Tab-separated table of C-alpha atoms and ligand atoms in Angstrom:
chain	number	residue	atom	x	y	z
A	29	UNK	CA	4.575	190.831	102.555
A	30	UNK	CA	1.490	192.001	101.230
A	31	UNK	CA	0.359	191.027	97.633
A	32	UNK	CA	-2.522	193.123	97.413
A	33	UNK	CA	-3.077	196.321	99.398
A	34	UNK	CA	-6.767	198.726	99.149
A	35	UNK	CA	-7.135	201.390	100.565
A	36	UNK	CA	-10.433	203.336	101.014
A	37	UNK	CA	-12.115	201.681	97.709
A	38	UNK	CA	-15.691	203.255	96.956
A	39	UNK	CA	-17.680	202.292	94.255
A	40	UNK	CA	-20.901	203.493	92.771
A	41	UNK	CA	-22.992	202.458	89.728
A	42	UNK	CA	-24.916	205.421	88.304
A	43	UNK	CA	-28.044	204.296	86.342
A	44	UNK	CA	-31.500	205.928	85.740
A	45	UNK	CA	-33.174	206.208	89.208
A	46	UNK	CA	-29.900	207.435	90.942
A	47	UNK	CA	-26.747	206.066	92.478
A	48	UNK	CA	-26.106	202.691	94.116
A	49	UNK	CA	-23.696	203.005	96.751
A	50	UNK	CA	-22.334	199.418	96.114
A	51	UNK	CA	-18.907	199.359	97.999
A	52	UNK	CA	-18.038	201.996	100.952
A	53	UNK	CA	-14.499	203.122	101.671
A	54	UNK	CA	-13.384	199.420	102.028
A	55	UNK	CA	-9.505	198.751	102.721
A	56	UNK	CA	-8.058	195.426	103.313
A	57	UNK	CA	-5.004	193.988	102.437
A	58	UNK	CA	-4.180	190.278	101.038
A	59	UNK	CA	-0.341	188.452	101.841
A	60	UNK	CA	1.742	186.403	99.718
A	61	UNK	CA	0.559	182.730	99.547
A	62	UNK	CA	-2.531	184.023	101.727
A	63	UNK	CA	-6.268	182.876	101.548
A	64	UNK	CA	-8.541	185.337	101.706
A	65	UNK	CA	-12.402	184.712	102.520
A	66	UNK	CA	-14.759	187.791	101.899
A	67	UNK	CA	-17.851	186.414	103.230
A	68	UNK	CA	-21.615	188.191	103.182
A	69	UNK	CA	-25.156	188.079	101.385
A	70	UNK	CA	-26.063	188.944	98.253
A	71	UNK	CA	-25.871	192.672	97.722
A	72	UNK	CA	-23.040	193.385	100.183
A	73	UNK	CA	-20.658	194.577	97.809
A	74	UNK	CA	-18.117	191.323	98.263
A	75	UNK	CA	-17.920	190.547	94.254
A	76	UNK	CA	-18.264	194.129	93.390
A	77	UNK	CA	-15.157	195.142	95.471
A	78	UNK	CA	-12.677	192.512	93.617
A	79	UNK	CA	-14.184	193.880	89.903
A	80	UNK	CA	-13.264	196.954	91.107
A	81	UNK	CA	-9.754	195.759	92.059
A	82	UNK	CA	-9.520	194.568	88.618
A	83	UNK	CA	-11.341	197.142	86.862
A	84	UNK	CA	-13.476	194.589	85.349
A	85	UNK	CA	-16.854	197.059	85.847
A	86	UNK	CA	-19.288	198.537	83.380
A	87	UNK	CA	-18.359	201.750	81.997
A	88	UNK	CA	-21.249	203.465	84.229
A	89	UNK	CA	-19.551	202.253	87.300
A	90	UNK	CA	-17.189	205.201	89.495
A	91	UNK	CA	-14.520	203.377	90.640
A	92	UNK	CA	-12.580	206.133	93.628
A	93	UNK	CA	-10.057	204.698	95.856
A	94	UNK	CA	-6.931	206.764	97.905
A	95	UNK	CA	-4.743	203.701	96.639
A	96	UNK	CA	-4.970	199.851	94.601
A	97	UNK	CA	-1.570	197.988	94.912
A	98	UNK	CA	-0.180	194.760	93.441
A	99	UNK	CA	2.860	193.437	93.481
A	100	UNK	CA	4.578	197.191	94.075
A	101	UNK	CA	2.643	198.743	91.352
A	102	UNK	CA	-0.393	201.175	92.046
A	103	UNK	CA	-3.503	200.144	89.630
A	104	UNK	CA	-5.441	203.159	89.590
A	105	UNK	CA	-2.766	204.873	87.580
A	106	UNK	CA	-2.694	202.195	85.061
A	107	UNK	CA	-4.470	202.396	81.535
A	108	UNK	CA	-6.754	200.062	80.901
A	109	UNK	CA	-4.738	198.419	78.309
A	110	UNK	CA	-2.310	197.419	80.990
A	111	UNK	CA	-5.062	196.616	83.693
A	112	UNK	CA	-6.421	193.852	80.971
A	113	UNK	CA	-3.231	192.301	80.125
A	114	UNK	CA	-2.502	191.245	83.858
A	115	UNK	CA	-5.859	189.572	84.230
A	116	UNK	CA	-5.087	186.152	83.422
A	117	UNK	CA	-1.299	186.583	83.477
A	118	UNK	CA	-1.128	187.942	87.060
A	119	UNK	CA	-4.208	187.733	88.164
A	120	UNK	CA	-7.056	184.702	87.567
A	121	UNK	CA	-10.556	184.710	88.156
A	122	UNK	CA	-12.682	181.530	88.922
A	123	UNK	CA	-16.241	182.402	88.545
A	124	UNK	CA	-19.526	180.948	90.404
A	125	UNK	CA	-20.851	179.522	86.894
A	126	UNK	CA	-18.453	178.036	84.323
A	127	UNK	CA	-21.349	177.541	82.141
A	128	UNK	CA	-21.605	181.452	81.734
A	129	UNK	CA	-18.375	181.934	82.145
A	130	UNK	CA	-16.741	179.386	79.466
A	131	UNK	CA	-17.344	180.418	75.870
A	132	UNK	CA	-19.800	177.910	74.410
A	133	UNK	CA	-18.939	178.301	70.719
A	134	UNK	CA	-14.988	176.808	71.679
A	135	UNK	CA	-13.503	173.878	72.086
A	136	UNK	CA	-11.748	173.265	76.207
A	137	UNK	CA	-8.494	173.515	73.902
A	138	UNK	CA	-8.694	177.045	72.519
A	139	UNK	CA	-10.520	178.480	75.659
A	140	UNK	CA	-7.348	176.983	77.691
A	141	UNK	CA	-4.600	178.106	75.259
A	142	UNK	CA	-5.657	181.076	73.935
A	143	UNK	CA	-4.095	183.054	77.346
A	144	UNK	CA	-1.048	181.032	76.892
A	145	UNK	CA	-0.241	182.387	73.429
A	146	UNK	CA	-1.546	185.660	74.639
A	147	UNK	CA	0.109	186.033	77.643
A	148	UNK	CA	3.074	183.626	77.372
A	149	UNK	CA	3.511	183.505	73.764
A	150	UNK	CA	3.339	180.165	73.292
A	151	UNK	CA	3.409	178.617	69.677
A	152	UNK	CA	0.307	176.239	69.300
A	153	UNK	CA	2.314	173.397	70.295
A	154	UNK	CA	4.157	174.213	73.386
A	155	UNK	CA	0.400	175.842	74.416
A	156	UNK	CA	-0.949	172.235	73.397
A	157	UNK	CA	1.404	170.881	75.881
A	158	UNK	CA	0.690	173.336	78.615
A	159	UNK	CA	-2.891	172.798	78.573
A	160	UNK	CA	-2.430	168.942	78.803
A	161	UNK	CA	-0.397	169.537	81.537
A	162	UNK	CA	-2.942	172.032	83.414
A	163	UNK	CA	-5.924	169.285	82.973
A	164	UNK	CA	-3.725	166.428	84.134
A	165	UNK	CA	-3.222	169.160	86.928
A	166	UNK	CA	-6.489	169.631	88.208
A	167	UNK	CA	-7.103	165.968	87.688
A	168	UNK	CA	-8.766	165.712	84.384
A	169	UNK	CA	-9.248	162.324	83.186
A	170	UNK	CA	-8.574	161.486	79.691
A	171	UNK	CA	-7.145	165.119	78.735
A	172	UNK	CA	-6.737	164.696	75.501
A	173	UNK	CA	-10.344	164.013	74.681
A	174	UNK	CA	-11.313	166.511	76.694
A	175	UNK	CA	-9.188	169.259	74.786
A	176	UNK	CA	-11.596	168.655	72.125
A	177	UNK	CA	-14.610	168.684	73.222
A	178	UNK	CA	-16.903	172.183	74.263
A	179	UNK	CA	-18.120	173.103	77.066
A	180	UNK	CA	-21.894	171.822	77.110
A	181	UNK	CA	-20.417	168.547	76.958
A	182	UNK	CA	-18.921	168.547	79.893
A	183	UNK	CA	-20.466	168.061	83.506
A	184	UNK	CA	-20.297	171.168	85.826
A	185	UNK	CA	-17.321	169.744	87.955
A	186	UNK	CA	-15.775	169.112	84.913
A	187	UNK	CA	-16.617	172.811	83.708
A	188	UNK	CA	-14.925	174.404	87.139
A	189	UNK	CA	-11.817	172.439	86.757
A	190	UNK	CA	-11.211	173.982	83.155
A	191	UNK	CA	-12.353	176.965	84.740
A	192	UNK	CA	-9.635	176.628	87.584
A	193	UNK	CA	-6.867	174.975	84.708
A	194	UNK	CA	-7.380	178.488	82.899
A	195	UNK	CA	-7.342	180.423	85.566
A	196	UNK	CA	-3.820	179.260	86.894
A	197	UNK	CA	-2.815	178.876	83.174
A	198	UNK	CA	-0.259	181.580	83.063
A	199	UNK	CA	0.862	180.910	86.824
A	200	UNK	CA	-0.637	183.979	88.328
A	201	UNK	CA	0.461	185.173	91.594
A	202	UNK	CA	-3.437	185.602	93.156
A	203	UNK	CA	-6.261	183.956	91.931
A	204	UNK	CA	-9.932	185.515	92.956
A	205	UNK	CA	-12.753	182.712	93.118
A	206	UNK	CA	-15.931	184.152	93.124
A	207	UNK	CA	-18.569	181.797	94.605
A	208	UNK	CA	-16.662	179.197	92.739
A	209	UNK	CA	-18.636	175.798	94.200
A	210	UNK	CA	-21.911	177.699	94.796
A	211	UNK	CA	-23.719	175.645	91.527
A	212	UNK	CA	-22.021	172.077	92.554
A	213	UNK	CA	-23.250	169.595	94.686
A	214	UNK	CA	-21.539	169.319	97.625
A	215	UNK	CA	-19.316	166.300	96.756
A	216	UNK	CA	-18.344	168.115	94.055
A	217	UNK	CA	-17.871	170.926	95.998
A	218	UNK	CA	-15.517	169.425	98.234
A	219	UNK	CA	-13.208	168.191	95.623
A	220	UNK	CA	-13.145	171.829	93.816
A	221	UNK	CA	-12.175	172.951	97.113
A	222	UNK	CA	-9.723	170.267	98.092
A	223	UNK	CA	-8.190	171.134	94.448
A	224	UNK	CA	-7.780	174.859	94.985
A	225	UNK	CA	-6.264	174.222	98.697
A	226	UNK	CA	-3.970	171.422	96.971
A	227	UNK	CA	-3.043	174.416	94.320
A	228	UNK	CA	-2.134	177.042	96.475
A	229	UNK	CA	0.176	174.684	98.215
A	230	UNK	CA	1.848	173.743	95.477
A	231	UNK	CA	2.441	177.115	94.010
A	232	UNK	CA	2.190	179.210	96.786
A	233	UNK	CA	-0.408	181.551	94.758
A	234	UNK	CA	-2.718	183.903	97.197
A	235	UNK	CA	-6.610	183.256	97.026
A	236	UNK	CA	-9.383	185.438	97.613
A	237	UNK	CA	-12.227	182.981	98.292
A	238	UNK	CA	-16.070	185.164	97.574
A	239	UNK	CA	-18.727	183.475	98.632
A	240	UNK	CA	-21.518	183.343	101.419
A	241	UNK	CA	-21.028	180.016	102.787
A	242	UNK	CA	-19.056	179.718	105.759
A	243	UNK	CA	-18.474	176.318	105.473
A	244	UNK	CA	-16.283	177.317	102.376
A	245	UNK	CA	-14.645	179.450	103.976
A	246	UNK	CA	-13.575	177.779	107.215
A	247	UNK	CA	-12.291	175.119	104.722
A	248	UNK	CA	-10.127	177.068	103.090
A	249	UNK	CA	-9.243	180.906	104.338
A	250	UNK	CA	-7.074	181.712	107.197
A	251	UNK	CA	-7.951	185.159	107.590
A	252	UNK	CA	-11.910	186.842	106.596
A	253	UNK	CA	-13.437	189.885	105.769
A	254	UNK	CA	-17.260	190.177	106.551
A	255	UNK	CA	-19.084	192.279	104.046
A	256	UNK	CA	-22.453	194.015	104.601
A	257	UNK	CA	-24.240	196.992	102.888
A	258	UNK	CA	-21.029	198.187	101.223
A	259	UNK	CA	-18.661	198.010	104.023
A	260	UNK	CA	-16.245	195.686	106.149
A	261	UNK	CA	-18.312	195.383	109.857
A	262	UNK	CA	-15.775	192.596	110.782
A	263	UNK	CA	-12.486	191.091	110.139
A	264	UNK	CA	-9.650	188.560	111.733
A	265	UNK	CA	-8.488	185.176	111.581
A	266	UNK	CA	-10.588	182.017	111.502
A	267	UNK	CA	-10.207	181.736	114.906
A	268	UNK	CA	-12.012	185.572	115.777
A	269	UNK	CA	-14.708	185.007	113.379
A	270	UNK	CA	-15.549	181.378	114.072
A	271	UNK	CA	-14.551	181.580	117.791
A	272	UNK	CA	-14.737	185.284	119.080
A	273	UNK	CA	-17.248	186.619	116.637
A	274	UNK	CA	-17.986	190.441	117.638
A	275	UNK	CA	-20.362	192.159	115.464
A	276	UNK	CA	-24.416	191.080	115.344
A	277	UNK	CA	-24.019	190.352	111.737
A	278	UNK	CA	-21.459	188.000	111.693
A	279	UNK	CA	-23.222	186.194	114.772
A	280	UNK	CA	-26.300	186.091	112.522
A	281	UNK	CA	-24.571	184.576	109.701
A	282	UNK	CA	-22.966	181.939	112.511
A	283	UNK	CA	-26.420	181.004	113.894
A	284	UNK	CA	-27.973	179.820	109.790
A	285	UNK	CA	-25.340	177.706	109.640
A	286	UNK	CA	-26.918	174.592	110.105
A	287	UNK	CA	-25.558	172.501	113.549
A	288	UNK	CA	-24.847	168.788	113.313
A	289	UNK	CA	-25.430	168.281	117.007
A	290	UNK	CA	-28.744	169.972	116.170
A	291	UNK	CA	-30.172	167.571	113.464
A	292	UNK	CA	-32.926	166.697	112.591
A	293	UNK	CA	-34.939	168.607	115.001
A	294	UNK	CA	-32.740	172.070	114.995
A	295	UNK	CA	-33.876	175.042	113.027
A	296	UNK	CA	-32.042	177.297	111.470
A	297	UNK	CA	-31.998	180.896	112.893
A	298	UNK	CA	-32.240	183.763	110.074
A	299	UNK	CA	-31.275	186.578	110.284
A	300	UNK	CA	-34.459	188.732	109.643
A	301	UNK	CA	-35.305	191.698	107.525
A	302	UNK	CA	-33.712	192.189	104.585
A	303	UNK	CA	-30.509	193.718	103.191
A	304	UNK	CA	-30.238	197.999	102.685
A	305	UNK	CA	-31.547	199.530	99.578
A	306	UNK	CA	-28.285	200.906	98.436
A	307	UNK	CA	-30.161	203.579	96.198
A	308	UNK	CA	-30.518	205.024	99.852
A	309	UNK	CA	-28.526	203.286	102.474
A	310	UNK	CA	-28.975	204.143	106.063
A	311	UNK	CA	-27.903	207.347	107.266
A	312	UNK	CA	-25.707	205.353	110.261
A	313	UNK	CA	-24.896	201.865	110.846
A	314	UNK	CA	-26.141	199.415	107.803
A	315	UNK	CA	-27.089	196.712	109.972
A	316	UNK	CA	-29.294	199.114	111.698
A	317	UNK	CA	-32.389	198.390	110.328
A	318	UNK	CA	-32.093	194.406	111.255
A	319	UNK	CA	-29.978	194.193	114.323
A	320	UNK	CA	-31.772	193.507	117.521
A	321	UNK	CA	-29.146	195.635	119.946
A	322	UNK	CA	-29.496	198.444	117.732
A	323	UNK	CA	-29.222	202.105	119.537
A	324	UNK	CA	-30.142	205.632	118.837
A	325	UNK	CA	-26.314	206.559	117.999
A	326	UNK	CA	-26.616	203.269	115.471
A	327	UNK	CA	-29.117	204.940	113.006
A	328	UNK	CA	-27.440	208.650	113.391
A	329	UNK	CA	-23.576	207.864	112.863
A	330	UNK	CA	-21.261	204.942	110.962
A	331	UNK	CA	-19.605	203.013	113.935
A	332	UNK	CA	-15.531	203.499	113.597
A	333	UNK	CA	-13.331	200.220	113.366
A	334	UNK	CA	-12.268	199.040	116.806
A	335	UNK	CA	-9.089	196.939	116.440
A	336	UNK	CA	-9.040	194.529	119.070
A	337	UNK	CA	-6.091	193.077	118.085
A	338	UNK	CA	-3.693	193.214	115.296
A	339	UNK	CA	-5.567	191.499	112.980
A	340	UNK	CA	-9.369	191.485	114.501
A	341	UNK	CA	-11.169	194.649	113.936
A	342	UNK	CA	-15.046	195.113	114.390
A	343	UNK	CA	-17.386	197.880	113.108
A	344	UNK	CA	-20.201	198.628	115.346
A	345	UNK	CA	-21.464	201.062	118.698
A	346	UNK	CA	-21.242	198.164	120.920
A	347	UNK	CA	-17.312	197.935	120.879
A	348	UNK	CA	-17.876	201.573	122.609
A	349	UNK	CA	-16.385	201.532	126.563
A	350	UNK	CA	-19.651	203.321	127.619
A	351	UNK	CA	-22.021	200.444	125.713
A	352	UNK	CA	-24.062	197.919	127.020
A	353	UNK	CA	-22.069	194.885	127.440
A	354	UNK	CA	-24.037	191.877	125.156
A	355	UNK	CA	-22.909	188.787	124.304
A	356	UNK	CA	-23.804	186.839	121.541
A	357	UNK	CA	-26.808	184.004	122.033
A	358	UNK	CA	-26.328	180.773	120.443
B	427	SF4	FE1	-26.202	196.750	115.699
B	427	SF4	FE2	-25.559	199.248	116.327
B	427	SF4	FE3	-23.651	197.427	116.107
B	427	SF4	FE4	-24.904	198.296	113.964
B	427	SF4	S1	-23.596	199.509	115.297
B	427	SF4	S2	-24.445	196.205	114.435
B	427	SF4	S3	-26.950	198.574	114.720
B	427	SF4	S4	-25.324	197.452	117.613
């Protein structure tokens, strides 16, 4: 059943030189107890796409989509009031930097209950006890010390686990983590990750994993959207994207991943150019200006979504019966 379902999402920030195209009739759709990867570079409209979702965008942002649902109820016809009380009740957010994203001036105690009493109407005992119980749950040692100290005094690990403790705080049925082990090392890293895979067992909460590594994401997603210059050019199951890749982009992010077998003498291949100008993105394809295969039809007209199977679906000419057969070069 699907948790979350978006259909044809466009959004558009409007500031003093003109408008930036930042997310292109996107739909996707996210299951029950589902993990989600959105993978792409910088600029490719991944994080913009989930603040949309949750209306969490500047005032100067146009937020147009045919249809936002959640658990049966449609979003765009909510008020904002209502929008704001589900995040952190319903929905939790995990952000890249806890530093930023924890509130220096308080203590981990009234960061972590403060949606509790909010949201759950706690008394400040019972939300005492709950946050206890969420640091013991994301393996915080010594959580009563820890209640009282802020957040500069913890290490970043430490941070992302109150980060994570807040985030499933009110036991929200999806939790979006937005580049959420991008500023740990990697040991680190793997133990935020082994935490939020441990989690979503446990309490069967859906995940949409942001980020541009697709290390994280093979760790962790079973099904991935690949984002670039505002739009989806590929989606499927790990399998497609790690095994049957279609689209040049996505074979270009596979190739700068770094290969063990490769090591120490293997370089990495990037992928070269750099990403559209979304002030004025191009007129046809976006990966036009940097793919290697592209065509004439490429810079004249979008490419349509071929579904190759029920879940894989690719955006580009070359899925075309009349195109040039290529196959990807490792
Ligand atoms: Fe390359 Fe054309 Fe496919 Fe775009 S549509 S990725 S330019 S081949």
């Amino acid at each position: 059943m699907n948790l979350l379902e978006v259909k044809n999402l466009n959004t558009s920030f409007h500031i003093g030189v003109g408008t930036v195209q930042a997310v292109r009739g996107i739909s996707f759709h996210v299951e029950q107890g589902e993990s989600l990867g959105i993978v792409g570079e910088s600029g490719s409209g991944k994080s913009v796409s989930m603040l949309s979702v949750m209306g969490l965008l500047p005032n100067y942002a146009d937020i147009v989509a045919d249809s936002i649902r959640f658990d049966g109820r449609e979003l765009t016809k909510l008020s904002g009031k209502a929008l704001r009380a589900m995040h952190g009740s319903e929905i939790g957010m995990i952000f890249q930097d806890p530093m930023t994203s924890l509130n220096p001036l308080f203590t981990v105690e009234s960061q972590l209950t403060e949606p509790l009493r909010i949201h759950r109407h706690m008394d400040k005992r019972q939300a005492r006890q709950r946050a206890l119980e969420l640091l013991r749950q994301v393996d915080i040692p010594n959580p009563e010390a820890r209640l009282k100290q802020y957040p500069h005094e913890l290490s970043g690990g430490l941070r992302q686990r109150v980060m994570i403790a807040i985030a499933i705080a009110c036991g929200p049925k999806m939790i979006i983590a937005d580049e959420p082990t991008t500023a740990l090392d990697v040991t680190i890293q793997a133990q935020i990750l082994e935490l939020l895979q441990h989690l979503k067992q446990e309490t069967q909460t859906s995940i949409i994993m942001i980020t541009h590594d697709l290390g994280v994401i093979a760790s962790m997603c079973s099904r991935i959207l690949v984002m670039y210059g505002g739009t989806i050019c590929e989606q499927g199951n790990a399998r497609d994207i790690f095994y049957d890749p279609r689209h040049p982009y996505t074979w270009g992010l596979l190739n700068s991943i770094p290969k063990v077998q490769d090591a120490p003498a293997g370089k990495l291949i990037p992928i070269k150019g750099t990403p559209p100008d979304m002030l004025k993105p191009p007129a046809g394809c976006p990966f036009s200006p940097r793919c290697r295969y592209c065509m004439p039809v490429c810079r004249a007209y979008m490419p349509p979504t071929t579904e190759l199977s029920d879940v894989h679906r690719v955006a580009c000419h070359l899925m075309h019966p009349h195109a040039p057969k290529i196959t990807r070069e490792v």
